[in-house]
Coordinates of C-alpha atoms in Angstrom, one line a residue:
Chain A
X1 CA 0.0 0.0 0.0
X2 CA 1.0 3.9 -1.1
X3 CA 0.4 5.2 1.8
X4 CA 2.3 8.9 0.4
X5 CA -0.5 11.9 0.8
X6 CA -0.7 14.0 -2.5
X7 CA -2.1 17.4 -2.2
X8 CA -4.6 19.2 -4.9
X9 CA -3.0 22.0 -6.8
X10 CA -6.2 23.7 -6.2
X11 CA -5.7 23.5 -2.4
X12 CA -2.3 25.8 -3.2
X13 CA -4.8 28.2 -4.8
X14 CA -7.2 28.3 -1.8
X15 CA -4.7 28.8 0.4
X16 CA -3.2 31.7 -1.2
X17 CA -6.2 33.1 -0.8
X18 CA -7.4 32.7 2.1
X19 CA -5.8 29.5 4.8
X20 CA -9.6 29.4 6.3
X21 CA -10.8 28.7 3.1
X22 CA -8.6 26.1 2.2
X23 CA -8.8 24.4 5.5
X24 CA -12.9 24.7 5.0
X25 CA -12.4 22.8 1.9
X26 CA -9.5 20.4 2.8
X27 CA -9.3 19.8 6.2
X28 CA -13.0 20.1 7.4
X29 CA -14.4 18.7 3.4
X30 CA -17.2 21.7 3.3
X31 CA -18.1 21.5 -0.2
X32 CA -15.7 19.9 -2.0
X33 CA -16.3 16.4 -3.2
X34 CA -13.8 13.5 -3.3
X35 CA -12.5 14.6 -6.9
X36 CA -9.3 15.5 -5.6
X37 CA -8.7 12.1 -4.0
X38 CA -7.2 10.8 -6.8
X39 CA -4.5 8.3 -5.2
X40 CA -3.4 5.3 -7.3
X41 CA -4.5 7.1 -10.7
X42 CA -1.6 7.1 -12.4
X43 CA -1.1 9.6 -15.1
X44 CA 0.0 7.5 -17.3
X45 CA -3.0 6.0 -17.5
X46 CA -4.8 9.0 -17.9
X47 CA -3.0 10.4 -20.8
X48 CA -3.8 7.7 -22.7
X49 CA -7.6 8.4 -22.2
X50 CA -6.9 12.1 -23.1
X51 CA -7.2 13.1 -26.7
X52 CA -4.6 15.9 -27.8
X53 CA -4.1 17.9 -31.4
X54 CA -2.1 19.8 -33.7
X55 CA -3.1 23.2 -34.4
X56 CA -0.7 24.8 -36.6
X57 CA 2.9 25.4 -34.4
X58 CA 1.2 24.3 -31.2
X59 CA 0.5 21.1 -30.2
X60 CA -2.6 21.4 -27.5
X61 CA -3.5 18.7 -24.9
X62 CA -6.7 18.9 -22.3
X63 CA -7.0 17.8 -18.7
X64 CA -4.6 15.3 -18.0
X65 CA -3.4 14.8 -14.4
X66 CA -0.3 16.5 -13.1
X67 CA 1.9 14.9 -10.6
X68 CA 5.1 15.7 -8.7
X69 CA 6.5 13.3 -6.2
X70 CA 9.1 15.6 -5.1
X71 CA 6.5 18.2 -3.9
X72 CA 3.7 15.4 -3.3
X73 CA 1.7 17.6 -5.9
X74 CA -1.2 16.5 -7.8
X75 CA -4.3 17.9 -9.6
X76 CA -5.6 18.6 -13.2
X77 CA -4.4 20.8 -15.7
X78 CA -7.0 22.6 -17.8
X79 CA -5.0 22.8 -21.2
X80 CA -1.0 22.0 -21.6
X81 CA 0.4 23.7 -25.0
X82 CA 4.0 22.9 -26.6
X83 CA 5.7 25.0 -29.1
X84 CA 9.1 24.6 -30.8
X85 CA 9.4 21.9 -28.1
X86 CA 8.8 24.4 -24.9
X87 CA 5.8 23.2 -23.0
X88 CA 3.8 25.0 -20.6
X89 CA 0.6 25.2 -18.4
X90 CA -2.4 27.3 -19.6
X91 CA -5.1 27.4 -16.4
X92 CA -8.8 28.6 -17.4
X93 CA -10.2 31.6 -15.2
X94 CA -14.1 32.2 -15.7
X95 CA -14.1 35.9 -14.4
X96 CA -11.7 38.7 -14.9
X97 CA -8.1 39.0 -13.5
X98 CA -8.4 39.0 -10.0
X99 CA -6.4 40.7 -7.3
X100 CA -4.7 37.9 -5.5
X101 CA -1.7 36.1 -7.0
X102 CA -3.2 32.7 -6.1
X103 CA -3.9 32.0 -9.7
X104 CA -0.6 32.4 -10.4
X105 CA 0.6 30.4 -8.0
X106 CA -1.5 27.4 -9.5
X107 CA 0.5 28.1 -12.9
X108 CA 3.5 28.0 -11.2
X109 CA 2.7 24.3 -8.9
X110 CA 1.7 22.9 -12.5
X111 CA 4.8 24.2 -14.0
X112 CA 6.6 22.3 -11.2
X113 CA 5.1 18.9 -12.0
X114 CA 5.3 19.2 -15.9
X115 CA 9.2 20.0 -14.9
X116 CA 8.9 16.5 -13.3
X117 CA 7.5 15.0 -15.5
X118 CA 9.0 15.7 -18.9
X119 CA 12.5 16.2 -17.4
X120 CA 12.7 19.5 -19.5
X121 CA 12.3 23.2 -17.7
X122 CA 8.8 25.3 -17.9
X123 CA 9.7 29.4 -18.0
X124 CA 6.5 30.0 -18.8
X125 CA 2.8 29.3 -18.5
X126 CA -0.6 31.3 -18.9
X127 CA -3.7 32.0 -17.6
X128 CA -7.1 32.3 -20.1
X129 CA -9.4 34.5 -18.4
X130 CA -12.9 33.6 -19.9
X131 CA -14.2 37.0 -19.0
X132 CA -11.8 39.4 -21.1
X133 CA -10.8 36.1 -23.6
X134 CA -7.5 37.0 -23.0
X135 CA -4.3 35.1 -22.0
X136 CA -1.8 36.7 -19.5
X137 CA 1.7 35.1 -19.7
X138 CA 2.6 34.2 -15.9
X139 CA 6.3 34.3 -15.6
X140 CA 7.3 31.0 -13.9
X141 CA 10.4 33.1 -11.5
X142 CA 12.4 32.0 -9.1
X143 CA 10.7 34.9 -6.9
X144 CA 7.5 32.8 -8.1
X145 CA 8.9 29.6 -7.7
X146 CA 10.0 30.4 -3.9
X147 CA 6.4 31.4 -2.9
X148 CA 5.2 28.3 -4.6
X149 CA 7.2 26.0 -2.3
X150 CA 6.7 28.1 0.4
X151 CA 2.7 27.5 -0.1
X152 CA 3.0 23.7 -0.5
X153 CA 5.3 23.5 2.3
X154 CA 1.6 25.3 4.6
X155 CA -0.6 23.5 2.6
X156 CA 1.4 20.1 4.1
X157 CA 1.2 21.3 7.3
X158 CA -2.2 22.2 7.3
X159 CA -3.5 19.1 6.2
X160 CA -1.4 17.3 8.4
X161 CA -2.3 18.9 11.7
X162 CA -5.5 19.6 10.5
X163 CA -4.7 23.2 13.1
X164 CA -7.5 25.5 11.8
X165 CA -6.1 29.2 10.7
X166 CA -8.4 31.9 11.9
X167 CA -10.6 33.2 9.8
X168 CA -9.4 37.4 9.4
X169 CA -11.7 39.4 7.6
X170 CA -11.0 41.7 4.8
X171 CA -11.9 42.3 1.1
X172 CA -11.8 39.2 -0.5
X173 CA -14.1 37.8 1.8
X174 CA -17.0 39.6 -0.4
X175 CA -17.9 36.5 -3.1
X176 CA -16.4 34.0 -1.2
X177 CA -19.0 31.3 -1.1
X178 CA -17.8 30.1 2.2
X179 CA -19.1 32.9 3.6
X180 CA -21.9 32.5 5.5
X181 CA -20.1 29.0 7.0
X182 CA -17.2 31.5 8.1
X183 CA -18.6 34.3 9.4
X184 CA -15.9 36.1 9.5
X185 CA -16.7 39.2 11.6
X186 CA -18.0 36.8 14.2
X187 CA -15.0 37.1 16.6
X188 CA -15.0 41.4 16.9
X189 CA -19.1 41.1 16.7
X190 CA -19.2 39.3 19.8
X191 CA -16.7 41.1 21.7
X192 CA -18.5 44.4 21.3
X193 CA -22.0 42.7 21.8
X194 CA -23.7 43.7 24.7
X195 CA -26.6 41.3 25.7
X196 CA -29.6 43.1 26.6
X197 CA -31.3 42.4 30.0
Chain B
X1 CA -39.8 27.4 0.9
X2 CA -37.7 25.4 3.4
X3 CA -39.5 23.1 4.7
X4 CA -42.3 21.0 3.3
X5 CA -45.0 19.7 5.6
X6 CA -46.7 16.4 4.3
X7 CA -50.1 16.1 6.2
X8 CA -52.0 14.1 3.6
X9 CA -52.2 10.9 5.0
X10 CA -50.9 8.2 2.6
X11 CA -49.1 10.7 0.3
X12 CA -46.6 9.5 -2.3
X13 CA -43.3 11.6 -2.0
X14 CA -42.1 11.1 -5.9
X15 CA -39.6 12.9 -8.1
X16 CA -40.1 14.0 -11.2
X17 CA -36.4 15.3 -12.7
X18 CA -35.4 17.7 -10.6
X19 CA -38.6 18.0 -8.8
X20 CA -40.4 16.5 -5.8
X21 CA -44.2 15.6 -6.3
X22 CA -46.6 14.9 -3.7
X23 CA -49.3 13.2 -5.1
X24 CA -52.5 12.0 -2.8
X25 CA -56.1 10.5 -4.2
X26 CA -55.0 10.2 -7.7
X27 CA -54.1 13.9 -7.3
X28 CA -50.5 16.0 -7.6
X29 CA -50.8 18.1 -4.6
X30 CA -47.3 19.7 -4.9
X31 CA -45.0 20.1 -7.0
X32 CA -41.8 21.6 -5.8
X33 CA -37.6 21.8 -7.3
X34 CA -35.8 19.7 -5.2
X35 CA -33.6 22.9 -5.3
X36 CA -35.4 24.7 -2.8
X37 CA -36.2 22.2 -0.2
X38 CA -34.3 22.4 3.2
X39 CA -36.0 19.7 4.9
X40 CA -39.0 17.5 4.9
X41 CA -41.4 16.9 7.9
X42 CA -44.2 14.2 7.5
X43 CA -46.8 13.8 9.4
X44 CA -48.9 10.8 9.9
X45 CA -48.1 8.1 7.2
X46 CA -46.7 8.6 3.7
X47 CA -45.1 6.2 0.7
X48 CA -41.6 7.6 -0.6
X49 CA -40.0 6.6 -3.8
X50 CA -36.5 5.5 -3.3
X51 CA -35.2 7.8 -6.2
X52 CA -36.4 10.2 -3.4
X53 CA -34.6 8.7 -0.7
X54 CA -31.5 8.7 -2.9
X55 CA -32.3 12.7 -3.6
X56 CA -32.7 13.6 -0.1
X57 CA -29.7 11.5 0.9
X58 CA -27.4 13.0 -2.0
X59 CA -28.7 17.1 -0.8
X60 CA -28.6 16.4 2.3
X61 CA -32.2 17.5 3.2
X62 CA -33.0 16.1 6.6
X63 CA -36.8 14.0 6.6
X64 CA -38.3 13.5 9.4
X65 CA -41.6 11.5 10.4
X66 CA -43.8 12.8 12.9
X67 CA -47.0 11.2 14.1
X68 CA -49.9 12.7 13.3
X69 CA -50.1 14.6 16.2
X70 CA -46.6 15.8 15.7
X71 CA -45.0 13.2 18.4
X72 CA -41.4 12.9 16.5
X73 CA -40.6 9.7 15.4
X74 CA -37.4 9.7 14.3
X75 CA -35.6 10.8 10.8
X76 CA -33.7 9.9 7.8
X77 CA -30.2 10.9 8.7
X78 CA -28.0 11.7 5.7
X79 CA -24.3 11.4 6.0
X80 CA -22.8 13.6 8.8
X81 CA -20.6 16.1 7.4
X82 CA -17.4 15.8 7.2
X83 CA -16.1 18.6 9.6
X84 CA -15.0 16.6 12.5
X85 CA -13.5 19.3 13.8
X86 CA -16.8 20.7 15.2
X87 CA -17.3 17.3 16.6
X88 CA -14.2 16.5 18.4
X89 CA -14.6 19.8 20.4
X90 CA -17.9 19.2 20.9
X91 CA -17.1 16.3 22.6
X92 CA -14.4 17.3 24.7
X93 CA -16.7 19.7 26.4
X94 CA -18.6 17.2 27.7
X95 CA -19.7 17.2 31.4
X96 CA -18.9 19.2 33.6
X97 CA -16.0 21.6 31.3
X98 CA -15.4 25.4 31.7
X99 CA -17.5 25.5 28.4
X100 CA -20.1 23.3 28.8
X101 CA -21.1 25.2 31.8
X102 CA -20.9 28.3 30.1
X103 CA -22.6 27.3 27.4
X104 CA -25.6 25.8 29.6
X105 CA -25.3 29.3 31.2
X106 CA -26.0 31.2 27.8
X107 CA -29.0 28.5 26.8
X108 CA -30.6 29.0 30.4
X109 CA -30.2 32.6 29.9
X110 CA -31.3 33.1 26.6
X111 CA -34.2 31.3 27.3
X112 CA -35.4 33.1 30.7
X113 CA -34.5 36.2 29.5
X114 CA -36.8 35.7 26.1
X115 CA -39.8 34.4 28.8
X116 CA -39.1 37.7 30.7
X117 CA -39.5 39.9 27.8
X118 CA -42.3 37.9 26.7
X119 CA -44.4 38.8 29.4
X120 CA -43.2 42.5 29.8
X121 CA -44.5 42.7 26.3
X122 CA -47.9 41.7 27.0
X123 CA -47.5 43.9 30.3
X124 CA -47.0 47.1 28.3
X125 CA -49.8 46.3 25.8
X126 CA -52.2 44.8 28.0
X127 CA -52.3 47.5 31.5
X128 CA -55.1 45.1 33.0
X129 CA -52.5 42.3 33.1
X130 CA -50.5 42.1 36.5
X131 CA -47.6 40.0 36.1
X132 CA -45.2 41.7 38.0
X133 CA -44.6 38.9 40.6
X134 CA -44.0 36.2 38.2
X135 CA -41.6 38.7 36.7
X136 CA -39.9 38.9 39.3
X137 CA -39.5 35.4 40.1
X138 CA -38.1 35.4 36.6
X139 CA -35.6 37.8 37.7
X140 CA -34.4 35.8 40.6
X141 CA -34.1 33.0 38.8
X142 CA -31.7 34.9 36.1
X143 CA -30.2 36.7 38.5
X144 CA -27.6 33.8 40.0
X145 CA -27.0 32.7 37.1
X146 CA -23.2 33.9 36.0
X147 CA -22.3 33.0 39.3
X148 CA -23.9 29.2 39.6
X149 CA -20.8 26.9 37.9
X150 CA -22.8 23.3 39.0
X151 CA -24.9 22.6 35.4
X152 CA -27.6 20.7 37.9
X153 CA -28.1 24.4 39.5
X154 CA -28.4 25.9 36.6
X155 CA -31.0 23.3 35.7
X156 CA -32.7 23.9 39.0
X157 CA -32.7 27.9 37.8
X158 CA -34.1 26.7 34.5
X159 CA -36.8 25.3 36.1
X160 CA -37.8 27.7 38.6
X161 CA -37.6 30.3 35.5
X162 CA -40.2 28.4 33.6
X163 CA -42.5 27.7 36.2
X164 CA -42.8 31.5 36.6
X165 CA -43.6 32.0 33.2
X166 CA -46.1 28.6 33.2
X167 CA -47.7 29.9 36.0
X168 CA -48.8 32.9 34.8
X169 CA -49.2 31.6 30.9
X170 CA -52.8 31.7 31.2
X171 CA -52.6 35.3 31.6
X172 CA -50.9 35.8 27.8
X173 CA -54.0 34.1 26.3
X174 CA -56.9 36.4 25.8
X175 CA -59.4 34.1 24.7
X176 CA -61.7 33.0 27.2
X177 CA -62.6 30.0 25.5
X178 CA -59.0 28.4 26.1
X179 CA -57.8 27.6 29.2
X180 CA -54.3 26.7 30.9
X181 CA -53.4 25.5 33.8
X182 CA -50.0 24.3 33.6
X183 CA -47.3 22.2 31.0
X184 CA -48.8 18.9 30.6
X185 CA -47.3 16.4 27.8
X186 CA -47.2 13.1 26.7
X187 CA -49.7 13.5 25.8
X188 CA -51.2 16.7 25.8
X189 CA -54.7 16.9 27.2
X190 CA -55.7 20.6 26.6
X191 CA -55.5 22.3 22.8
X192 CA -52.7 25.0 24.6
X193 CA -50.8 22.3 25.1
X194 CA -51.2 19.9 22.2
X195 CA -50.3 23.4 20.1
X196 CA -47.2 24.0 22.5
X197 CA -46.0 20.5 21.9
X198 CA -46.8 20.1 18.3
X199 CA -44.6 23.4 17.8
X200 CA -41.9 22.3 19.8
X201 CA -41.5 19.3 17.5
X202 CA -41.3 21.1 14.8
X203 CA -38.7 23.3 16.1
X204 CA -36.8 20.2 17.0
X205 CA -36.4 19.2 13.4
X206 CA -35.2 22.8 12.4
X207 CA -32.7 23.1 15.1
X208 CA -31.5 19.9 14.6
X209 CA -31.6 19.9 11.0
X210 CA -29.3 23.3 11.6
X211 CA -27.1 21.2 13.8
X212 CA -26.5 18.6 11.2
X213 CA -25.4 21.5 8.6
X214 CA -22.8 22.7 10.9
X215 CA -21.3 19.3 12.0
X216 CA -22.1 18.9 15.1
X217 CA -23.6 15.3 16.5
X218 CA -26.8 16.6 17.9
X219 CA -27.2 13.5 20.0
X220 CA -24.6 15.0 22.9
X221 CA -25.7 17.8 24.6
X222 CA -24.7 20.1 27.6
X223 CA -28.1 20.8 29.2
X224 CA -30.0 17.8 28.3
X225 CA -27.9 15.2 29.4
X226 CA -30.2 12.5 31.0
X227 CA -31.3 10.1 28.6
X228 CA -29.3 8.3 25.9
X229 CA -31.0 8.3 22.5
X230 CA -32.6 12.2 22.6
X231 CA -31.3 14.8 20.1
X232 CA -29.7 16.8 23.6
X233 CA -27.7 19.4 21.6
X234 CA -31.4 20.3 19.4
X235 CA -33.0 20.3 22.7
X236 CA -30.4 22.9 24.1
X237 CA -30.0 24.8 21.7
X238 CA -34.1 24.8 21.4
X239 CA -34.6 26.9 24.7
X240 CA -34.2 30.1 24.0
X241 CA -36.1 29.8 20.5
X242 CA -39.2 28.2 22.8
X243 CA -40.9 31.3 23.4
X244 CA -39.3 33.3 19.9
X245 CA -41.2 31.3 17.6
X246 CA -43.2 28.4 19.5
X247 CA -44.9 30.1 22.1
X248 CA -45.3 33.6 20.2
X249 CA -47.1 31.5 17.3
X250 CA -49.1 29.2 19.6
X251 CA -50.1 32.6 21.2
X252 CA -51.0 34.6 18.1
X253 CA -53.2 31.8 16.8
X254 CA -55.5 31.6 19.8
X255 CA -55.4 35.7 20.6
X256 CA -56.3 36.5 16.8
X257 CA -58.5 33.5 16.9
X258 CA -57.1 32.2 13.8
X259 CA -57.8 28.5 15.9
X260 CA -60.9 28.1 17.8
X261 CA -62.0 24.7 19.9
X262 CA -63.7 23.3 16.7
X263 CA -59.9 23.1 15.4
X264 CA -59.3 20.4 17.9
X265 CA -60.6 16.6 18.7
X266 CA -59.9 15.0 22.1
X267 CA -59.2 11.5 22.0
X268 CA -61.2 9.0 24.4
X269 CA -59.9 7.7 27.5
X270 CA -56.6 9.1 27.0
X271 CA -58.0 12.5 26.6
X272 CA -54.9 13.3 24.0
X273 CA -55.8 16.9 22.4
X274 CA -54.9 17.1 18.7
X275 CA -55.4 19.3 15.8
X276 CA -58.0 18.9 13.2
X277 CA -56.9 18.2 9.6
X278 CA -57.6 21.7 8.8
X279 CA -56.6 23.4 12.3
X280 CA -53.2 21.5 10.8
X281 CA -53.0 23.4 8.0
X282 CA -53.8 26.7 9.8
X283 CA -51.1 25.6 12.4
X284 CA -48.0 24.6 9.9
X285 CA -48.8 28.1 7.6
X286 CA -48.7 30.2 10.1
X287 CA -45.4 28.6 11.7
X288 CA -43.8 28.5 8.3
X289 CA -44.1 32.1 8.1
X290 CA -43.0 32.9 11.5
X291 CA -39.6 31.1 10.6
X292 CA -39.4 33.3 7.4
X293 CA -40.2 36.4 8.9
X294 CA -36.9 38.5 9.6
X295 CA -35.3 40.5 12.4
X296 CA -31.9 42.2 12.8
X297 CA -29.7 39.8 14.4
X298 CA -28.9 41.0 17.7
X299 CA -25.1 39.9 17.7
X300 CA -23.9 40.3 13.5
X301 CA -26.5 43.4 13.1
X302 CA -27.6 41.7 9.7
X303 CA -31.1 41.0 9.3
X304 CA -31.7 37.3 8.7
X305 CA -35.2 35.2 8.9
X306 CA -35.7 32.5 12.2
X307 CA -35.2 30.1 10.1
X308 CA -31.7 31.6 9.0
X309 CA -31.4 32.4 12.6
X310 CA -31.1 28.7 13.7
X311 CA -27.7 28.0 11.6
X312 CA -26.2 31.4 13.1
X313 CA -26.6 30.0 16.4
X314 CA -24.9 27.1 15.5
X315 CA -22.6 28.5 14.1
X316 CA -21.7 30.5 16.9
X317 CA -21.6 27.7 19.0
X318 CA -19.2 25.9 16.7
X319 CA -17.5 28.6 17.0
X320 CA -17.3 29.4 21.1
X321 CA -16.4 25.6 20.9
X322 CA -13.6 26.0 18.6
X323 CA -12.4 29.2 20.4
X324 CA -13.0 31.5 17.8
X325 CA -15.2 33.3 19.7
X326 CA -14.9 33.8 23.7
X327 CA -18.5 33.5 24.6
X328 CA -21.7 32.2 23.2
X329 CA -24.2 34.5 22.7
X330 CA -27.8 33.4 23.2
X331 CA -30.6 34.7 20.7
X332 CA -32.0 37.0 23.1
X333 CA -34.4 39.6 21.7
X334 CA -36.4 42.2 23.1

């Protein structure tokens, strides 16, 4: 028996975000269904099952499973592109370019594991935001890079001590659908609450 | 919607793509998207498809059987969630903790402290009525307790608290036609009380069904700790919505005479009270918009419906358990 623990790429991007949210999702399972559980799948498999094409210079291939084992990464790419022989990650956003840098940080982990996988370096990958149909390239940095590992290396901890982080309000917390689970203002609401008599 | 009420006896509970169907005599009696169903209660005796049972399973929506007189029975149980988090700290409260006695505190509380306004209330609108001295027994019984740490004092409190409010809750009804002498149950032999235990079931199902959401095991309480098998954590968290939605519905219907003794039929020998088929209907409408009328919540200043109002609670005491928050605040309103 395996008994190694991957983690979801999309856990990196939660956490980047917001660690509350990401334990919400990964630690506590509120809303997330076992897709990520994907143990034992090997990618080889999966490539096989995973149709890709030719257009023109590029050659284009859609949602195969990403893997490191150095990083214990795993998750799905969206689209994976090769040109002149340089491959790289394109991740799909359905709304515009937000303000975090958690999306980039996805890029980055699935940059990591194509690295792995194909032995060959990724400098580059992109992120297709449905909104403005537009791709942003998403430098794949060692500034970048650093943050990634840095992620992973909560992300592993999190899920291994299961500690939950607190949630802090601010901003992003508008259109977070974990919202009303969270309650974020809770703590400094009840402080200042004074029951009646 | 929220919660559907099945009443017609030997209903069929079917689904139609994504939509429930309660069919009944040959006829489709509702016809509801499973989408906006948070729980089902049915009363009495009903057939359900098992594509339903599947359905309800899958969403999560909680179905509960009642008897026809709204004695609960017990309830489809979908799979707990999978925050264990909330249920390991629930547990290690258990007994005789720093928290569990706080949180007893805050349910005793919370409930007194709604009976006490519940009777100023009628006090200010109604001059002729003197409740002062039960009042005040209310207040003594509040009084002590921040400062009583055993949880079988507090339940002594508890009880001294709502015999003061029993003993005068004849006083609240303006009717002359119904009478009440004090809590009798099991069954209920007066239509006050056969209304005031039918409404406590159904709150049951809502708080516990609010329970489930957040991940708690409502089967381990603080307050309610003396019999193995009872939803304790529903029935604590229950008290201080008793008089909130029960008891200010059970009271509304009588005072505006919305239910009158031909709404009721007394069983014989037993003497069991229940409602009529359409005293029911009157009964479950008007609770169902009690739940979905909304307030400003006292403690996040949003306003949110009752109903809403249950899964706050919980969540705050998730979140007192968790220590998130320092204290649990009761839903106390004036």
């Amino acid at each position: 028996m395996n008994q190694t623990e991957y983690i979801s790429i999309a856990a990196l991007n939660q956490y980047a975000y917001c660690p509350h949210r990401c334990w919400r999702m990964f630690c506590a399972g509120e809303f997330t269904d076992n897709q990520y559980t994907i143990e034992g799948t090997t990618l080889h498999d999966r490539v096989h099952t995973t149709s890709d094409v030719q257009r023109g210079e590029t050659w284009q291939v859609r949602a195969i499973w990403l893997k490191s084992e150095q990083y214990k990464l795993i998750g799905k790419s969206d689209l994976i592109e090769a040109e002149d022989g340089q491959i790289y990650p394109v991740e799909y956003k359905r709304g515009r370019k937000g303000e975090w840098d958690n999306d980039e940080l996805q890029v980055c982990a699935q940059a990591l594991c194509l690295e792995e996988m194909t032995g060959q370096p990724v400098n580059t990958g992109y992120i297709y935001y449905a909104h403005s149909h537009q791709r942003q390239l998403v430098e794949i940095n060692a500034e970048l890079r650093q943050s990634a590992i840095a992620t992973i290396e909560s992300v592993t901890n999190l899920l291994e001590t299961g500690a939950m982080p607190k949630p802090v309000y601010s901003k992003r917390c508008q259109g977070c659908s974990l919202y009303s689970q969270c309650l974020p203002k809770a703590t400094d609401k009840v402080k200042s609450y004074q029951e009646v008599n | 919607m929220g919660t559907l009420y099945v009443t017609q006896t030997d209903a069929f509970i079917g689904k139609v793509d994504e939509r429930l169907t309660v069919k009944a005599e040959q006829k489709t009696i509702m016809d509801i998207p499973l989408i906006k169903i948070e729980g089902i209660v049915v009363l009495g005796r009903a057939t359900i498809s098992p594509a339903v049972v599947n359905e309800l399973l899958e969403r999560h929506i909680c179905l509960t059987f009642l008897t026809q007189n709204g004695r609960y029975l017990g309830r489809l149980e979908p799979e707990a969630t999978k925050n264990i988090f909330v249920r390991k700290a629930q547990w290690q409260a258990v007994g005789e903790s720093e928290p569990a006695i706080h949180l007893v505190r805050g349910f005793v509380r919370g409930k007194l402290k709604n009976y006490r306004h519940s009777l100023l209330r009628t006090q200010r609108e109604h001059p002729d009525t003197d409740l002062n001295n039960n009042i005040t027994r209310l207040e003594n019984a509040i009084a002590p307790i921040e400062k009583t740490s055993s949880i079988d004092s507090l339940r002594g409190l508890e009880g001294a608290g709502s015999a003061a409010y029993f003993g005068c809750f004849q006083q609240l009804i303006k009717t002359p036609e119904f009478k009440f002498e004090a809590r009798k149950r099991r069954p209920p032999t007066d239509p006050v009380n056969a209304l005031l235990s039918f409404g406590y079931s159904l709150l049951r199902h809502d708080v516990q069904s609010a329970l489930n959401i957040v991940g708690f095991d409502p089967y381990l309480g603080y307050l309610h700790v003396e019999r193995y098998g009872r939803p304790s954590l529903a029935l604590d968290l229950m008290e201080e919505f008793r008089p909130l939605i029960v008891d200010a519905v059970v009271l509304s219907l009588i005072n505006k005479r919305s239910l009158t003794l031909t709404d009721f039929t007394t069983e014989p020998l037993s003497g069991a009270v229940s409602l009529t088929k359409e005293g029911l209907h009157t009964f479950l409408r008007t609770y169902q918009q009690k739940k979905l009328s909304s307030f400003k919540h006292p403690v996040m200043g949003n306003k949110c419906t009752y109903q809403e109002s249950f899964e706050i609670q919980a969540r705050l005491l998730s979140k007192y358990l968790m220590n998130e928050i320092d204290k649990y605040p009761p839903l106390v309103l004036k």
